[in-house]
C-alpha cells in the first residue's frame, strides 16, 4: 500500500514536470494572446509523430529529435497563426473556438491518413533502464524528461522577464493597444508567441516519445491534461505551473495505481472540474 | 520651423454604430507648438486621439503626420514615425515594473545593448528613480501618469498626445507636470497636443486651443480668443450663461 503510493507519487512527479512543460505552451498562448487553442493537445500529438518520423528516418534517439521537430513546429506555428489564428482575433469568440476545434479535427485526420491508426513508437532510447532507490524505481527516461522540462521552463521564465521579445510579449498581454501604441508590432509578437507555444510541444513530444507511443487520438489526453494544469495553476505564475503539473501528474498516477489504469483521465478531469468550481482563477493565478 | 504642420487632420469622422463620436473634424498642429484640445465630457476628444494614433480606423477623413498619410496605419508604425501618447484612463503595463514598462517604449528606437541608457535617462527626467522597481499595479494615479509619460518619452517621439494627463493630480503635482512639459517642449523640441479639463493647465501651457463639442470642432484660437468665444462658453455653460454674460 505505502510502497504503491510512494511509487505512484514518484512517477506522478516526473510526469507532472512534463505536463507542466506541455501546459506552458498552452499557457503562454492563452495568457498573452488570449487565444484558447483547443488543438493544443493535437500539436503534441503531431510533434510526437514528427519525432517518430525523424527518429526512425535518421535512427536518432527520441530525446534528440526536437533539434529538428522544434524548428518545424515553430514554422507550423507561424503558418497556423497567419493563416488561421490572426483572422479570428477580431471576430466573435465562437469563431476562434470553431477554428481551433476545426484545426484539431484536421490534424487528427491528417495523422490518421499519414500514419494510420496503429500506435507508433521509437524502438530505442539511450536513456533506458531504471534507477533504483531503495525499494523504488525511477525510469531514467522519465527522470531525464522531467529535468529537461524544468530547465526549459526556467529558461522560459528568463526569456519572458529579461529579453526584448519577452517583454514585448508581456506588455502585449497586459494591454495590447497600449503596447502597439508604444511601438510593439502585435502581429509579429503574436506570431512569435504562437510559434514558441507550438515549438514547446515539439520539445515535449520528443521527451514523451522516449517512453511512450503516439496515436492519432492521443491529442485528447494532452489537451485535457494541459487544461487541467492551467486551470489549477492560473495564469501568470511559472512556478505555479510546475506545482500544478505535479499535482495533476500525481493524481493521474495514483488513479492508475489505486483505481483503474483505464480511468487515468478521470482523476485529472475531476480536478479540472473541482478547480473550476472552487477556485476559478487557479491556485496561483493573478486573474 | 517647417511650413508644413507636423499633424494635419482633415474631415475626420469616427462613428460607433449610430453615434457619430467625431464629425468631420479638421485640425492642424505646427511643429514646436503646444496645442490644447478642450471640450465637454463626451465631446469626442479621446476618440479623436484614438483615431489619430492608429487605435481606431476612421470612417472618413485623413491624418497626415510629418507629411505622410498615416490614416489606417497600424499604431506601432505611427509610433515608429514619431508619435506617442498617454491615456485618460491610465494604461500602464499592470504586471510589469516601472523600469520594464519604460523599457518597452524604449525598444521603439533602441536595442538590448543600448536601451539601458535611455531607460535611465527617462526615469530620471520623469522623477521615477525611487519607484523604478515597483510593479505598476501597485502605484497610485500620480505615479501612473508619470510612468505613462516616461514610457511615451522613451519611444523618442517628435509629437506627444496627452489625454487628460493632469486629471487627478493635486496642485503641486500639476505644477511639476506643467514645468516638465514646458521643458520637454523647449529643450527636446517635442510638439504637444493636450486634452485637458484642468483650465489652469490649458491656459498655462497652450499657445493655441481647439474646441470640440459633440464631435465637431467649434472654435480654434489663442487662449484669450477662446475664453471670450460665445460658442465655447455656450458649449461649456449652456445658453443662459451666454445671455447672462451679454447683459
Ligand atoms: N468604444 C466606444 N464605443 C462606443 N461609444 C464610444 C466609445 N468610445 C467613446 N464612445 C462615445 O463617443 C463619444 C465621445 O467619447 P470620448 O471620445 O471618450 O469623449 P471625450 O474624451 O471628449 O470625453 C461619447 O458619447 C462616448 O460615449
Ligand atoms: Mg476623454
PDB file of N, CA and C in Angstrom, chain A residues 6-8 55 58 66 82-83 103-104 117 128 130 137 160 183 192 213 221 224 230 251 256 263 273 275:
ATOM      1  N   UNK A   6       3.931   5.502  -2.786  1.00  0.00           N
ATOM      2  CA  UNK A   6       5.173   6.239  -2.992  1.00  0.00           C
ATOM      3  C   UNK A   6       5.645   6.122  -4.437  1.00  0.00           C
ATOM      4  N   UNK A   7       5.592   4.881  -4.947  1.00  0.00           N
ATOM      5  CA  UNK A   7       5.994   4.675  -6.338  1.00  0.00           C
ATOM      6  C   UNK A   7       5.117   5.521  -7.263  1.00  0.00           C
ATOM      7  N   UNK A   8       3.818   5.528  -6.966  1.00  0.00           N
ATOM      8  CA  UNK A   8       2.890   6.312  -7.786  1.00  0.00           C
ATOM      9  C   UNK A   8       3.212   7.798  -7.732  1.00  0.00           C
ATOM     10  N   UNK A  55      13.033  10.324 -35.843  1.00  0.00           N
ATOM     11  CA  UNK A  55      13.776   9.300 -35.115  1.00  0.00           C
ATOM     12  C   UNK A  55      13.964   8.032 -35.922  1.00  0.00           C
ATOM     13  N   UNK A  58      16.306   8.867 -39.240  1.00  0.00           N
ATOM     14  CA  UNK A  58      17.719   9.157 -39.004  1.00  0.00           C
ATOM     15  C   UNK A  58      18.336   8.260 -37.943  1.00  0.00           C
ATOM     16  N   UNK A  66      13.790  16.771 -31.061  1.00  0.00           N
ATOM     17  CA  UNK A  66      13.351  18.174 -31.063  1.00  0.00           C
ATOM     18  C   UNK A  66      14.326  19.116 -31.762  1.00  0.00           C
ATOM     19  N   UNK A  82      -0.699  32.937 -38.952  1.00  0.00           N
ATOM     20  CA  UNK A  82      -1.075  33.881 -40.011  1.00  0.00           C
ATOM     21  C   UNK A  82      -2.262  33.406 -40.836  1.00  0.00           C
ATOM     22  N   UNK A  83      -2.343  32.076 -41.055  1.00  0.00           N
ATOM     23  CA  UNK A  83      -3.457  31.570 -41.882  1.00  0.00           C
ATOM     24  C   UNK A  83      -4.776  31.541 -41.114  1.00  0.00           C
ATOM     25  N   UNK A 103      -9.230  22.900 -36.487  1.00  0.00           N
ATOM     26  CA  UNK A 103      -7.812  22.583 -36.663  1.00  0.00           C
ATOM     27  C   UNK A 103      -7.476  21.242 -36.007  1.00  0.00           C
ATOM     28  N   UNK A 104      -8.074  21.040 -34.838  1.00  0.00           N
ATOM     29  CA  UNK A 104      -7.878  19.800 -34.106  1.00  0.00           C
ATOM     30  C   UNK A 104      -8.334  18.601 -34.945  1.00  0.00           C
ATOM     31  N   UNK A 117      -3.903   4.123 -38.183  1.00  0.00           N
ATOM     32  CA  UNK A 117      -4.431   4.135 -36.814  1.00  0.00           C
ATOM     33  C   UNK A 117      -3.516   3.473 -35.793  1.00  0.00           C
ATOM     34  N   UNK A 128      17.712   4.347 -21.396  1.00  0.00           N
ATOM     35  CA  UNK A 128      16.808   3.297 -20.967  1.00  0.00           C
ATOM     36  C   UNK A 128      17.107   2.887 -19.538  1.00  0.00           C
ATOM     37  N   UNK A 130      16.407   1.740 -15.396  1.00  0.00           N
ATOM     38  CA  UNK A 130      15.872   2.299 -14.168  1.00  0.00           C
ATOM     39  C   UNK A 130      16.980   2.763 -13.253  1.00  0.00           C
ATOM     40  N   UNK A 137      11.674   2.499  -7.948  1.00  0.00           N
ATOM     41  CA  UNK A 137      12.330   2.556  -9.247  1.00  0.00           C
ATOM     42  C   UNK A 137      11.973   3.850  -9.957  1.00  0.00           C
ATOM     43  N   UNK A 160      11.053  35.488 -20.764  1.00  0.00           N
ATOM     44  CA  UNK A 160       9.925  36.414 -20.635  1.00  0.00           C
ATOM     45  C   UNK A 160      10.280  37.656 -19.825  1.00  0.00           C
ATOM     46  N   UNK A 183       4.941  51.083 -29.943  1.00  0.00           N
ATOM     47  CA  UNK A 183       5.856  50.568 -30.950  1.00  0.00           C
ATOM     48  C   UNK A 183       5.945  49.053 -31.037  1.00  0.00           C
ATOM     49  N   UNK A 192       5.153  35.213 -32.936  1.00  0.00           N
ATOM     50  CA  UNK A 192       6.254  34.635 -32.155  1.00  0.00           C
ATOM     51  C   UNK A 192       5.716  33.843 -30.968  1.00  0.00           C
ATOM     52  N   UNK A 213       4.209   5.744 -26.687  1.00  0.00           N
ATOM     53  CA  UNK A 213       3.902   5.688 -28.103  1.00  0.00           C
ATOM     54  C   UNK A 213       2.889   6.775 -28.441  1.00  0.00           C
ATOM     55  N   UNK A 221      -5.851  13.484 -24.804  1.00  0.00           N
ATOM     56  CA  UNK A 221      -5.314  13.344 -23.455  1.00  0.00           C
ATOM     57  C   UNK A 221      -4.427  14.539 -23.105  1.00  0.00           C
ATOM     58  N   UNK A 224      -6.522  17.716 -22.566  1.00  0.00           N
ATOM     59  CA  UNK A 224      -7.213  17.739 -21.271  1.00  0.00           C
ATOM     60  C   UNK A 224      -6.232  17.975 -20.126  1.00  0.00           C
ATOM     61  N   UNK A 230      -3.444  24.087 -16.383  1.00  0.00           N
ATOM     62  CA  UNK A 230      -3.593  25.540 -16.496  1.00  0.00           C
ATOM     63  C   UNK A 230      -4.685  26.059 -15.561  1.00  0.00           C
ATOM     64  N   UNK A 251      -1.989  12.938  -9.266  1.00  0.00           N
ATOM     65  CA  UNK A 251      -3.379  12.459  -9.244  1.00  0.00           C
ATOM     66  C   UNK A 251      -3.592  11.404 -10.324  1.00  0.00           C
ATOM     67  N   UNK A 256      -4.288   5.656 -11.485  1.00  0.00           N
ATOM     68  CA  UNK A 256      -3.885   4.441 -12.185  1.00  0.00           C
ATOM     69  C   UNK A 256      -3.539   3.341 -11.181  1.00  0.00           C
ATOM     70  N   UNK A 263      -8.937   4.507 -16.203  1.00  0.00           N
ATOM     71  CA  UNK A 263      -9.628   5.714 -15.781  1.00  0.00           C
ATOM     72  C   UNK A 263      -8.644   6.847 -15.458  1.00  0.00           C
ATOM     73  N   UNK A 273     -12.623  19.999 -12.929  1.00  0.00           N
ATOM     74  CA  UNK A 273     -13.967  20.461 -12.559  1.00  0.00           C
ATOM     75  C   UNK A 273     -13.964  21.085 -11.162  1.00  0.00           C
ATOM     76  N   UNK A 275     -11.531  22.534  -9.570  1.00  0.00           N
ATOM     77  CA  UNK A 275     -10.897  23.860  -9.580  1.00  0.00           C
ATOM     78  C   UNK A 275     -11.852  24.896 -10.151  1.00  0.00           C
TER      79      UNK A 275
END
